[in-house]
Amino acid sequence: MFDKNQISILKEAVDKENAKTQEKLQKKPERKKEFTTGSGAPVNRYYTPVDVAELDYMNDLGLPGQFPFTRGVQPTMYRGQFWTMRMYAGFATAEESNKRYKFLVEQGSGGLSVAFDLPTQIGYDSDHALSEGEVGKVGVAIDSLADMEILFDGIPLDKVSTSMTINAPASVLLAMYIAVAEKQGVSSEKLRGTIQNDILKEYIARGTYIFPTEPSMRLITDIFAFCSKDVPLWNTISISGYHIREAGSTAAQEVGFTLADGIAYVEAAVKAGLNVDDFAPRLSFFFNAHNDLLEEVAKYRAARRLWARIMKDRFGAKSDKSMQLKFHTQTGGSTLTAQQPENNIVRVAIQTLAAVLGGTQSLHTNSKDEALALPTEDSVRVALRTQQIVAHESGVTEVVDPLAGSYYIEAKTKEIEDAAMAYIKKIDDIGGATKAIDMGYIQSEIMDASYDYQKKVEAGEIIVVGMNKYQIEEEAPKGLLRVDPSVGEMQKQKLVELRAKRDSGKVSETLASLKTACEGTDNVMPYILEAVKAYATLGEVCGVMREVFGEYQQSVNL
């Protein structure tokens, strides 16, 4: 570190050099008036120790695996083991998705990540009127435990880690997963994986909500409590900034709004009587990876440091594991272009490198054709190989947090941390994340950032290669994966057969017990588990909860 006298001398030298440069720029200006990150934050011409003069190494960085975990949550990081290469997949029927999962495992994927179709995400069976035309389109259709059994047929659940992108009906899909494991002879205590289970983000950015905020938060804390005893290795929530960024937020907003949601979940759990160190170690996060490599690396480091301080100072966490922000990353879907889709391979490679340099715990890489359709096997293989090349050939995994100490990285990490904390303080002043969502504050901030970005793209101030510059004449894409429209009818027939052979009396009995639990204060998870074991359908279970809890209505004027 530099002492104050050295910093003063350096600052004087920098000021003189900047003055000289300004004179030169009168004759030969730089190629842009303003230089910014991908989020629009200003970028200096260069960075020096002056920009990190206030940095306290042990307090602000520390060593890898030590508070405040800026440099990573493990002391050895990828020298110990690589991140989990978890490819997001699911389409059409459980049978089709099961084939894709087995293909991914054969290609070296270290974990499964389940994409559910829209009806499943909002708690409707495939034969519901609102499901028409959407069954199996953007993910796999799961109507009952019978579908879940097929989905994981031949996949030993004690040997894989499974992530499920499911929110409003997360309790039901988790119960189905536990029931499948039991049928395989696998105890719930051995199950490893994650449910997204982040309903606040759905109100903010994605829209697949079902119930109002209060019962939704109850379902989440019930899952926390149930899993802490019965599924101890399971990550009970993946607090998601990914969809906030997809909706158009800046990097700082992604961190600030995501951690504000995290605070709301911790507060709800503590209010429900849970001890913070009992559930906090199983919280996980989910972030986006965009194209501005250095800003993204700084973003992940800032999020880790900020969350560690929040958990220690605000919630009094004692365990290091409660303070560690562990996160999954997905490359940016919104950055992919339908034009010249091969360019997306390069974008994904840059984003992969950002996630790895930033210390991610697991990673999904998007495929080149996802701006056009669901990915083919060939494009999925390339996306997975991208991770494997970075892991084995790039050299960046040989050293922990290799960009630490860069004046720019450290300055940008502090800048994002401060900006995110300012958002958190604003949300605290409003009354917390749920109130900020209800009044539309978070949504409006994201919309403004998204609008500003789009204006710059349309004006050519931001270049998207192949889309608004360097265009070519292209033929219509060929060989895209299309879901057979008969999938909906196939799922309807499955439901007819299921309802004919199951014990209807048992189904009615378990649903009645679930309704009573919802009306009272009991933890609902055991009742949901019994209902799905009796082959009550997703729509029937969610229907009971809709009857008791009601449905969320977006009432704010944004």
Coordinates of C-alpha atoms in Angstrom, one line a residue:
M1 CA 0.0 0.0 0.0
F2 CA 1.1 3.6 -0.6
D3 CA 1.4 6.1 2.3
K4 CA -0.4 9.4 2.3
N5 CA 2.7 11.3 1.1
Q6 CA 3.1 9.0 -1.9
I7 CA -0.6 9.3 -2.7
S8 CA -0.3 13.1 -2.6
I9 CA 2.7 13.1 -4.9
L10 CA 1.0 10.6 -7.3
K11 CA -2.3 12.6 -7.3
E12 CA -0.3 15.7 -8.3
A13 CA 1.4 13.8 -11.1
V14 CA -1.9 12.4 -12.4
D15 CA -3.5 15.9 -12.4
K16 CA -0.6 17.3 -14.4
E17 CA -0.7 14.4 -16.9
N18 CA -4.5 14.8 -17.3
A19 CA -4.0 18.5 -18.0
K20 CA -1.5 17.7 -20.7
T21 CA -3.7 15.0 -22.2
Q22 CA -6.6 17.5 -22.4
E23 CA -4.5 19.8 -24.5
K24 CA -3.6 16.9 -26.9
L25 CA -7.3 16.0 -27.2
Q26 CA -8.0 19.4 -28.7
K27 CA -6.1 18.2 -31.8
K28 CA -6.8 14.5 -31.7
P29 CA -9.9 13.6 -29.6
E30 CA -10.6 10.2 -28.3
R31 CA -13.1 8.0 -30.3
K32 CA -16.0 8.8 -27.8
K33 CA -16.9 11.8 -25.7
E34 CA -17.7 9.5 -22.7
F35 CA -16.5 6.1 -21.9
T36 CA -18.8 3.9 -19.8
T37 CA -19.2 0.3 -18.6
G38 CA -21.9 -1.9 -20.1
S39 CA -24.2 -0.5 -17.3
G40 CA -23.5 3.1 -18.3
A41 CA -21.2 3.8 -15.3
P42 CA -18.3 6.2 -16.2
V43 CA -14.8 4.8 -16.8
N44 CA -11.6 6.8 -16.2
R45 CA -8.9 6.8 -18.8
Y46 CA -6.7 4.8 -16.4
Y47 CA -6.6 4.0 -12.7
T48 CA -3.8 4.4 -10.1
P49 CA -3.4 3.9 -6.3
V50 CA -5.2 7.3 -5.9
D51 CA -8.4 5.5 -6.9
V52 CA -8.0 3.0 -4.1
A53 CA -6.3 5.1 -1.5
E54 CA -9.0 4.4 1.1
L55 CA -8.8 0.6 0.6
D56 CA -8.0 -1.3 3.8
Y57 CA -6.7 -4.7 2.6
M58 CA -7.8 -6.9 5.5
N59 CA -11.1 -5.1 6.1
D60 CA -12.1 -4.7 2.5
L61 CA -10.5 -7.7 0.8
G62 CA -9.1 -10.2 3.2
L63 CA -7.8 -13.5 2.1
P64 CA -9.7 -16.0 0.0
G65 CA -12.2 -17.9 2.2
Q66 CA -12.0 -15.2 5.0
F67 CA -14.4 -12.4 5.9
P68 CA -15.5 -10.3 4.0
F69 CA -15.1 -13.0 1.3
T70 CA -14.4 -10.4 -1.4
R71 CA -11.8 -12.8 -2.8
G72 CA -13.9 -15.9 -2.8
V73 CA -15.8 -18.2 -0.4
Q74 CA -13.1 -20.9 -0.3
P75 CA -9.4 -20.5 0.3
T76 CA -8.5 -22.7 -2.7
M77 CA -11.4 -22.0 -5.0
Y78 CA -10.9 -23.8 -8.4
R79 CA -7.5 -25.3 -7.3
G80 CA -9.7 -27.5 -5.1
Q81 CA -12.5 -28.2 -7.6
F82 CA -14.2 -26.5 -10.5
W83 CA -17.6 -24.8 -10.3
T84 CA -20.6 -27.1 -11.0
M85 CA -21.2 -27.1 -14.8
R86 CA -25.0 -27.0 -14.6
M87 CA -26.7 -26.8 -17.9
Y88 CA -30.3 -25.5 -17.9
A89 CA -32.6 -27.8 -19.8
G90 CA -36.1 -29.0 -20.1
F91 CA -38.7 -29.1 -22.9
A92 CA -41.8 -30.9 -24.1
T93 CA -42.5 -34.0 -22.0
A94 CA -40.7 -35.6 -19.1
E95 CA -39.5 -38.4 -21.5
E96 CA -37.9 -35.9 -23.9
S97 CA -36.2 -33.9 -21.1
N98 CA -34.9 -37.1 -19.4
K99 CA -33.1 -37.9 -22.7
R100 CA -31.5 -34.5 -22.7
Y101 CA -30.4 -34.8 -19.1
K102 CA -28.7 -38.1 -19.8
F103 CA -27.0 -36.6 -22.8
L104 CA -25.7 -33.7 -20.7
V105 CA -24.4 -36.0 -18.0
E106 CA -22.6 -38.1 -20.8
Q107 CA -21.0 -34.8 -22.1
G108 CA -19.6 -34.0 -18.6
S109 CA -22.2 -31.8 -17.0
G110 CA -21.8 -31.9 -13.3
G111 CA -25.3 -31.0 -12.3
L112 CA -28.9 -30.8 -13.7
S113 CA -30.9 -27.7 -14.0
V114 CA -34.6 -28.1 -14.7
A115 CA -36.6 -25.6 -16.9
F116 CA -40.3 -25.9 -16.4
D117 CA -43.0 -24.9 -18.9
L118 CA -45.1 -21.8 -18.2
P119 CA -48.2 -23.7 -16.9
T120 CA -46.1 -25.5 -14.4
Q121 CA -44.5 -22.3 -13.3
I122 CA -47.8 -20.8 -12.5
G123 CA -49.4 -23.8 -10.9
Y124 CA -51.8 -25.1 -13.6
D125 CA -52.1 -28.6 -15.0
S126 CA -51.7 -29.2 -18.7
D127 CA -55.4 -29.6 -19.2
H128 CA -56.3 -26.2 -17.7
A129 CA -57.8 -23.8 -20.2
L130 CA -55.0 -21.3 -19.5
S131 CA -52.4 -23.9 -20.4
E132 CA -53.6 -24.2 -24.0
G133 CA -50.8 -23.7 -26.5
E134 CA -48.1 -23.3 -23.8
V135 CA -47.5 -27.0 -22.7
G136 CA -43.9 -28.0 -23.0
K137 CA -42.9 -24.8 -24.9
V138 CA -40.3 -23.1 -22.7
G139 CA -39.6 -26.0 -20.4
V140 CA -40.8 -29.5 -19.4
A141 CA -44.5 -30.1 -18.4
I142 CA -44.8 -31.5 -14.9
D143 CA -48.4 -32.3 -13.8
S144 CA -47.8 -34.9 -11.1
L145 CA -45.3 -37.1 -9.3
A146 CA -45.8 -39.5 -12.2
D147 CA -44.1 -37.0 -14.6
M148 CA -41.4 -36.3 -12.0
E149 CA -40.6 -40.1 -11.8
I150 CA -40.1 -40.2 -15.6
L151 CA -38.1 -37.0 -15.6
F152 CA -35.5 -38.5 -13.3
D153 CA -35.7 -42.1 -14.5
G154 CA -32.3 -43.7 -14.5
I155 CA -30.7 -40.7 -12.8
P156 CA -29.6 -41.5 -9.2
L157 CA -30.6 -38.6 -7.1
D158 CA -28.0 -39.3 -4.4
K159 CA -25.3 -38.8 -7.1
V160 CA -26.4 -35.6 -8.8
S161 CA -27.1 -32.0 -7.7
T162 CA -30.3 -30.7 -9.2
S163 CA -31.4 -27.1 -9.6
M164 CA -35.0 -26.3 -10.3
T165 CA -36.1 -22.9 -11.7
I166 CA -39.4 -22.8 -10.0
N167 CA -40.8 -20.1 -7.7
A168 CA -44.5 -19.8 -6.8
P169 CA -45.1 -23.6 -6.7
A170 CA -41.5 -24.3 -5.5
S171 CA -42.9 -26.2 -2.4
V172 CA -44.8 -28.6 -4.6
L173 CA -41.9 -29.4 -7.0
L174 CA -39.6 -29.9 -4.1
A175 CA -42.0 -32.3 -2.5
M176 CA -42.2 -34.2 -5.8
Y177 CA -38.4 -34.4 -5.9
I178 CA -38.3 -35.7 -2.4
A179 CA -40.9 -38.3 -3.2
V180 CA -39.0 -39.5 -6.3
A181 CA -35.9 -39.9 -4.2
E182 CA -37.8 -42.0 -1.7
K183 CA -39.0 -44.3 -4.4
Q184 CA -35.3 -44.6 -5.5
G185 CA -34.4 -45.5 -1.9
V186 CA -32.6 -42.2 -1.4
S187 CA -33.1 -40.4 1.9
S188 CA -34.0 -36.7 1.8
E189 CA -31.0 -36.0 4.0
K190 CA -28.7 -37.0 1.0
L191 CA -30.4 -34.7 -1.6
R192 CA -28.3 -31.9 -3.0
G193 CA -29.6 -29.1 -5.1
T194 CA -31.5 -25.8 -5.2
I195 CA -34.9 -24.5 -5.8
Q196 CA -35.1 -20.9 -7.0
N197 CA -38.1 -20.1 -4.7
D198 CA -37.6 -16.3 -5.1
I199 CA -41.1 -14.8 -5.3
L200 CA -40.1 -11.2 -4.8
K201 CA -38.1 -11.2 -8.0
E202 CA -41.2 -12.6 -9.8
Y203 CA -43.2 -9.5 -8.7
I204 CA -40.3 -7.3 -9.8
A205 CA -39.2 -8.6 -13.2
R206 CA -40.6 -12.0 -14.3
G207 CA -44.3 -12.3 -13.6
T208 CA -44.7 -16.0 -12.7
Y209 CA -46.3 -15.4 -9.4
I210 CA -49.5 -16.9 -7.9
F211 CA -50.2 -15.9 -4.4
P212 CA -50.1 -12.5 -2.6
T213 CA -46.8 -11.5 -0.9
E214 CA -47.7 -12.5 2.7
P215 CA -48.7 -16.2 2.1
S216 CA -45.8 -16.4 -0.5
M217 CA -43.3 -15.4 2.2
R218 CA -44.9 -17.9 4.6
L219 CA -44.4 -20.7 2.0
I220 CA -40.8 -19.7 1.7
T221 CA -40.1 -19.7 5.4
D222 CA -41.9 -23.0 5.8
I223 CA -39.5 -24.5 3.2
F224 CA -36.6 -23.0 5.2
A225 CA -37.8 -24.6 8.4
F226 CA -38.7 -28.0 6.8
C227 CA -35.4 -28.3 4.9
S228 CA -33.2 -27.3 7.8
K229 CA -34.4 -30.5 9.5
D230 CA -35.3 -32.9 6.7
V231 CA -33.3 -31.8 3.7
P232 CA -30.2 -30.3 5.3
L233 CA -28.0 -30.2 2.2
W234 CA -30.6 -28.5 0.0
N235 CA -30.2 -24.8 -0.9
T236 CA -33.7 -23.6 0.0
I237 CA -33.7 -20.4 -2.1
S238 CA -31.7 -19.0 -5.0
I239 CA -32.2 -15.2 -4.6
S240 CA -32.1 -14.1 -8.2
G241 CA -30.6 -11.1 -9.7
Y242 CA -30.5 -12.8 -13.1
H243 CA -34.1 -11.8 -14.1
I244 CA -33.6 -8.3 -12.7
R245 CA -30.7 -7.9 -15.1
E246 CA -32.6 -9.5 -17.9
A247 CA -35.3 -6.9 -17.4
G248 CA -32.8 -4.2 -18.0
S249 CA -31.2 -3.2 -14.7
T250 CA -27.6 -2.0 -14.3
A251 CA -25.0 -4.1 -12.6
A252 CA -25.3 -2.0 -9.4
Q253 CA -29.1 -2.4 -9.4
E254 CA -28.8 -6.1 -9.9
V255 CA -26.7 -6.3 -6.7
G256 CA -28.7 -3.8 -4.7
F257 CA -32.2 -5.1 -5.5
T258 CA -31.1 -8.8 -5.2
L259 CA -29.6 -8.3 -1.8
A260 CA -32.6 -6.2 -0.7
D261 CA -34.8 -9.2 -1.5
G262 CA -32.3 -11.4 0.4
I263 CA -32.7 -9.1 3.4
A264 CA -36.5 -9.5 3.2
Y265 CA -36.2 -13.3 3.2
V266 CA -33.9 -13.3 6.2
E267 CA -36.1 -10.9 8.1
A268 CA -39.2 -13.1 7.4
A269 CA -37.4 -16.2 8.6
V270 CA -36.2 -14.5 11.7
K271 CA -39.7 -13.2 12.4
A272 CA -41.0 -16.7 12.0
G273 CA -38.7 -17.8 14.8
L274 CA -35.8 -19.4 12.9
N275 CA -32.2 -18.9 14.0
V276 CA -30.2 -17.1 11.4
D277 CA -27.3 -19.5 11.6
D278 CA -29.7 -22.4 11.1
F279 CA -31.0 -21.4 7.7
A280 CA -28.6 -18.8 6.3
P281 CA -25.9 -21.2 5.2
R282 CA -28.4 -22.8 2.8
L283 CA -29.3 -19.5 1.1
S284 CA -27.8 -19.1 -2.4
F285 CA -27.9 -16.4 -5.1
F286 CA -28.2 -16.3 -8.8
F287 CA -26.6 -13.6 -11.0
N288 CA -26.3 -12.7 -14.6
A289 CA -23.1 -12.5 -16.7
H290 CA -23.0 -9.7 -19.3
N291 CA -20.4 -8.7 -21.8
D292 CA -18.5 -6.0 -19.9
L293 CA -16.0 -8.5 -18.4
L294 CA -14.3 -6.3 -15.8
E295 CA -17.5 -4.7 -14.6
E296 CA -19.0 -8.1 -14.1
V297 CA -16.0 -9.4 -12.1
A298 CA -16.2 -6.4 -9.9
K299 CA -20.0 -6.9 -9.5
Y300 CA -19.6 -10.4 -8.1
R301 CA -16.8 -9.3 -5.7
A302 CA -18.9 -6.4 -4.5
A303 CA -22.0 -8.6 -3.9
R304 CA -19.9 -11.0 -1.8
R305 CA -18.4 -8.3 0.4
L306 CA -21.7 -6.4 0.9
W307 CA -23.7 -9.6 1.8
A308 CA -21.0 -10.7 4.3
R309 CA -21.3 -7.3 6.1
I310 CA -25.1 -7.3 6.0
M311 CA -25.3 -10.8 7.6
K312 CA -22.7 -10.0 10.2
D313 CA -23.7 -6.4 11.1
R314 CA -27.4 -6.4 10.5
F315 CA -28.4 -9.9 11.4
G316 CA -25.7 -10.9 13.9
A317 CA -24.7 -14.0 12.1
K318 CA -21.9 -15.9 13.8
S319 CA -21.1 -18.6 11.3
D320 CA -18.9 -17.9 8.4
K321 CA -21.2 -20.0 6.2
S322 CA -24.0 -17.6 7.0
M323 CA -22.0 -14.7 5.7
Q324 CA -20.8 -16.3 2.5
L325 CA -22.6 -15.3 -0.6
K326 CA -22.5 -18.5 -2.8
F327 CA -24.0 -18.0 -6.3
H328 CA -24.9 -19.6 -9.5
T329 CA -24.3 -17.7 -12.7
Q330 CA -26.1 -17.8 -16.1
T331 CA -24.8 -16.1 -19.1
G332 CA -26.9 -13.2 -20.4
G333 CA -29.9 -14.3 -22.4
S334 CA -30.8 -10.7 -23.2
T335 CA -27.3 -10.2 -24.8
L336 CA -27.8 -12.8 -27.4
T337 CA -28.8 -11.8 -30.9
A338 CA -30.9 -13.5 -33.5
Q339 CA -28.7 -11.9 -36.1
Q340 CA -25.4 -13.8 -36.8
P341 CA -26.1 -16.3 -34.0
E342 CA -22.5 -17.7 -34.2
N343 CA -21.4 -14.4 -32.6
N344 CA -23.2 -15.5 -29.5
I345 CA -20.6 -18.2 -28.9
V346 CA -18.0 -15.4 -28.4
R347 CA -20.3 -13.5 -26.1
V348 CA -20.9 -16.5 -24.0
A349 CA -17.2 -17.2 -23.8
I350 CA -16.5 -13.7 -22.5
Q351 CA -19.4 -14.0 -20.0
T352 CA -18.1 -17.4 -18.9
L353 CA -14.7 -15.9 -18.2
A354 CA -16.3 -13.1 -16.2
A355 CA -18.2 -15.6 -14.0
V356 CA -15.1 -17.7 -13.3
L357 CA -12.9 -14.7 -12.6
G358 CA -15.6 -13.5 -10.3
G359 CA -15.7 -16.7 -8.3
T360 CA -19.0 -18.4 -9.2
Q361 CA -20.0 -21.7 -7.6
S362 CA -21.9 -23.0 -10.6
L363 CA -22.5 -21.9 -14.1
H364 CA -24.9 -22.3 -17.0
T365 CA -23.8 -21.2 -20.4
N366 CA -26.4 -20.2 -23.0
S367 CA -26.4 -21.8 -26.4
K368 CA -25.9 -19.8 -29.6
D369 CA -29.4 -20.4 -30.9
E370 CA -31.4 -19.4 -27.8
A371 CA -32.4 -16.0 -29.3
L372 CA -34.2 -18.1 -31.9
A373 CA -35.5 -21.3 -30.3
L374 CA -34.8 -23.9 -27.7
P375 CA -31.2 -25.1 -28.1
T376 CA -30.3 -28.1 -30.2
E377 CA -28.0 -30.9 -28.8
D378 CA -25.1 -29.6 -30.9
S379 CA -25.4 -26.0 -29.7
V380 CA -25.7 -27.2 -26.1
R381 CA -22.5 -29.2 -26.5
V382 CA -20.6 -26.1 -27.6
A383 CA -22.0 -24.1 -24.7
L384 CA -20.8 -26.8 -22.3
R385 CA -17.5 -27.1 -24.0
T386 CA -17.0 -23.4 -23.5
Q387 CA -17.0 -23.9 -19.7
Q388 CA -14.7 -26.9 -20.0
I389 CA -12.2 -25.0 -22.2
V390 CA -12.1 -22.1 -19.6
A391 CA -11.7 -24.7 -16.8
H392 CA -8.9 -26.7 -18.4
E393 CA -7.2 -24.5 -21.0
S394 CA -7.4 -20.8 -20.0
G395 CA -5.1 -20.9 -16.9
V396 CA -7.4 -18.6 -15.0
T397 CA -8.4 -21.4 -12.6
E398 CA -4.9 -21.9 -11.3
V399 CA -4.9 -18.9 -9.1
V400 CA -7.6 -17.6 -6.7
D401 CA -9.1 -14.2 -7.6
P402 CA -6.5 -13.4 -10.2
L403 CA -7.6 -9.8 -10.9
A404 CA -7.4 -8.7 -7.3
G405 CA -5.2 -5.7 -6.8
S406 CA -6.0 -4.2 -10.1
Y407 CA -6.6 -0.5 -9.4
Y408 CA -9.6 -0.6 -11.8
I409 CA -11.1 -3.8 -10.4
E410 CA -10.8 -2.6 -6.8
A411 CA -12.1 0.8 -7.6
K412 CA -15.1 -0.6 -9.6
T413 CA -15.8 -3.2 -6.8
K414 CA -16.1 -0.3 -4.3
E415 CA -18.2 1.8 -6.7
I416 CA -20.7 -1.0 -7.2
E417 CA -20.8 -1.9 -3.5
D418 CA -21.5 1.8 -2.6
A419 CA -24.2 2.2 -5.3
A420 CA -25.9 -1.1 -4.3
M421 CA -25.8 -0.1 -0.7
A422 CA -27.5 3.2 -1.6
Y423 CA -30.4 1.3 -3.2
I424 CA -30.7 -0.9 -0.1
K425 CA -30.9 2.2 2.2
K426 CA -33.5 3.7 -0.1
I427 CA -35.5 0.5 0.1
D428 CA -35.1 0.4 3.9
D429 CA -36.5 3.9 4.0
I430 CA -39.5 2.9 2.0
G431 CA -40.2 0.0 4.5
G432 CA -38.4 -3.0 2.9
A433 CA -38.4 -4.8 -0.4
T434 CA -42.1 -5.9 -0.4
K435 CA -43.3 -2.3 0.1
A436 CA -40.9 -1.0 -2.5
I437 CA -42.3 -3.6 -4.9
D438 CA -45.9 -2.8 -4.1
M439 CA -45.3 0.9 -4.7
G440 CA -43.4 0.1 -7.9
Y441 CA -40.1 1.8 -6.9
I442 CA -37.9 -1.1 -7.9
Q443 CA -39.7 -1.8 -11.2
S444 CA -39.5 1.9 -12.2
E445 CA -35.8 2.0 -11.5
I446 CA -35.2 -1.0 -13.7
M447 CA -37.5 0.3 -16.5
D448 CA -35.7 3.6 -16.5
A449 CA -32.3 1.9 -16.9
S450 CA -33.7 -0.4 -19.6
Y451 CA -35.1 2.5 -21.5
D452 CA -31.9 4.4 -21.3
Y453 CA -29.9 1.5 -22.6
Q454 CA -32.3 0.8 -25.5
K455 CA -32.2 4.5 -26.6
K456 CA -28.4 4.3 -26.8
V457 CA -28.6 1.1 -28.8
E458 CA -31.0 2.6 -31.3
A459 CA -28.9 5.8 -31.5
G460 CA -25.8 3.7 -32.3
E461 CA -24.0 4.9 -29.1
I462 CA -23.9 1.3 -28.0
I463 CA -22.7 -1.2 -30.6
V464 CA -24.2 -4.6 -30.7
V465 CA -22.1 -6.5 -33.3
G466 CA -24.2 -7.9 -36.1
M467 CA -27.4 -6.2 -34.9
N468 CA -26.9 -2.5 -35.3
K469 CA -23.5 -2.6 -36.9
Y470 CA -21.5 -5.0 -39.1
Q471 CA -24.8 -6.5 -40.4
I472 CA -24.8 -9.0 -43.3
E473 CA -27.4 -10.6 -45.5
E474 CA -28.5 -13.8 -43.8
E475 CA -30.7 -16.8 -44.8
A476 CA -33.5 -17.9 -42.5
P477 CA -32.0 -20.2 -39.8
K478 CA -32.2 -23.9 -40.2
G479 CA -32.3 -26.9 -38.0
L480 CA -33.9 -25.2 -35.0
L481 CA -35.5 -27.3 -32.3
R482 CA -39.3 -27.1 -32.3
V483 CA -41.6 -28.6 -29.7
D484 CA -44.2 -30.9 -31.2
P485 CA -47.6 -29.3 -30.8
S486 CA -49.1 -32.7 -29.8
V487 CA -47.3 -32.5 -26.5
G488 CA -50.3 -30.7 -24.9
E489 CA -52.6 -33.5 -26.0
M490 CA -50.2 -36.2 -24.7
Q491 CA -50.1 -34.5 -21.3
K492 CA -53.9 -34.3 -21.2
Q493 CA -54.1 -38.0 -21.9
K494 CA -51.6 -38.7 -19.1
L495 CA -53.8 -36.8 -16.7
V496 CA -56.9 -38.8 -17.7
E497 CA -55.0 -42.0 -17.1
L498 CA -53.6 -40.8 -13.8
R499 CA -56.9 -39.8 -12.3
A500 CA -58.5 -43.1 -13.4
K501 CA -55.9 -45.3 -11.5
R502 CA -55.0 -43.3 -8.4
D503 CA -56.8 -43.5 -5.1
S504 CA -59.2 -40.6 -5.3
G505 CA -60.2 -41.0 -1.7
K506 CA -56.6 -40.6 -0.6
V507 CA -56.2 -37.6 -2.8
S508 CA -59.2 -35.9 -1.4
E509 CA -58.1 -36.7 2.1
T510 CA -54.6 -35.2 1.7
L511 CA -55.9 -32.1 -0.1
A512 CA -58.4 -31.5 2.8
S513 CA -55.5 -31.8 5.3
L514 CA -53.5 -29.3 3.2
K515 CA -56.3 -26.8 3.2
T516 CA -56.6 -27.0 7.0
A517 CA -52.9 -26.5 7.3
C518 CA -53.0 -23.5 5.0
E519 CA -55.8 -22.0 7.0
G520 CA -53.9 -22.5 10.2
T521 CA -50.2 -21.9 11.2
D522 CA -48.7 -25.4 10.6
N523 CA -45.8 -25.8 8.3
V524 CA -47.4 -26.8 5.0
M525 CA -44.5 -28.8 3.6
P526 CA -45.4 -32.1 5.2
Y527 CA -49.0 -31.8 3.9
I528 CA -47.9 -31.0 0.4
L529 CA -45.5 -34.0 0.5
E530 CA -48.4 -36.3 1.4
A531 CA -50.6 -34.9 -1.3
V532 CA -48.1 -35.4 -4.1
K533 CA -47.3 -38.9 -2.8
A534 CA -51.0 -39.7 -3.3
Y535 CA -50.6 -38.3 -6.9
A536 CA -52.5 -35.1 -6.4
T537 CA -51.7 -33.0 -9.4
L538 CA -49.8 -29.7 -9.3
G539 CA -52.9 -27.9 -10.3
E540 CA -54.9 -29.5 -7.5
V541 CA -52.4 -28.7 -4.8
C542 CA -52.0 -25.1 -6.0
G543 CA -55.8 -24.9 -6.4
V544 CA -56.2 -25.5 -2.7
M545 CA -53.6 -22.8 -1.9
R546 CA -55.3 -20.4 -4.3
E547 CA -58.6 -21.0 -2.5
V548 CA -57.1 -20.2 0.9
F549 CA -54.5 -17.6 0.0
G550 CA -56.0 -15.8 -3.0
E551 CA -54.0 -14.6 -6.0
Y552 CA -51.6 -11.6 -6.3
Q553 CA -52.9 -8.7 -8.3
Q554 CA -50.4 -6.2 -9.8
S555 CA -52.1 -3.0 -8.7
V556 CA -49.3 -0.4 -9.0
N557 CA -49.2 2.2 -11.7
L558 CA -45.6 2.1 -13.1

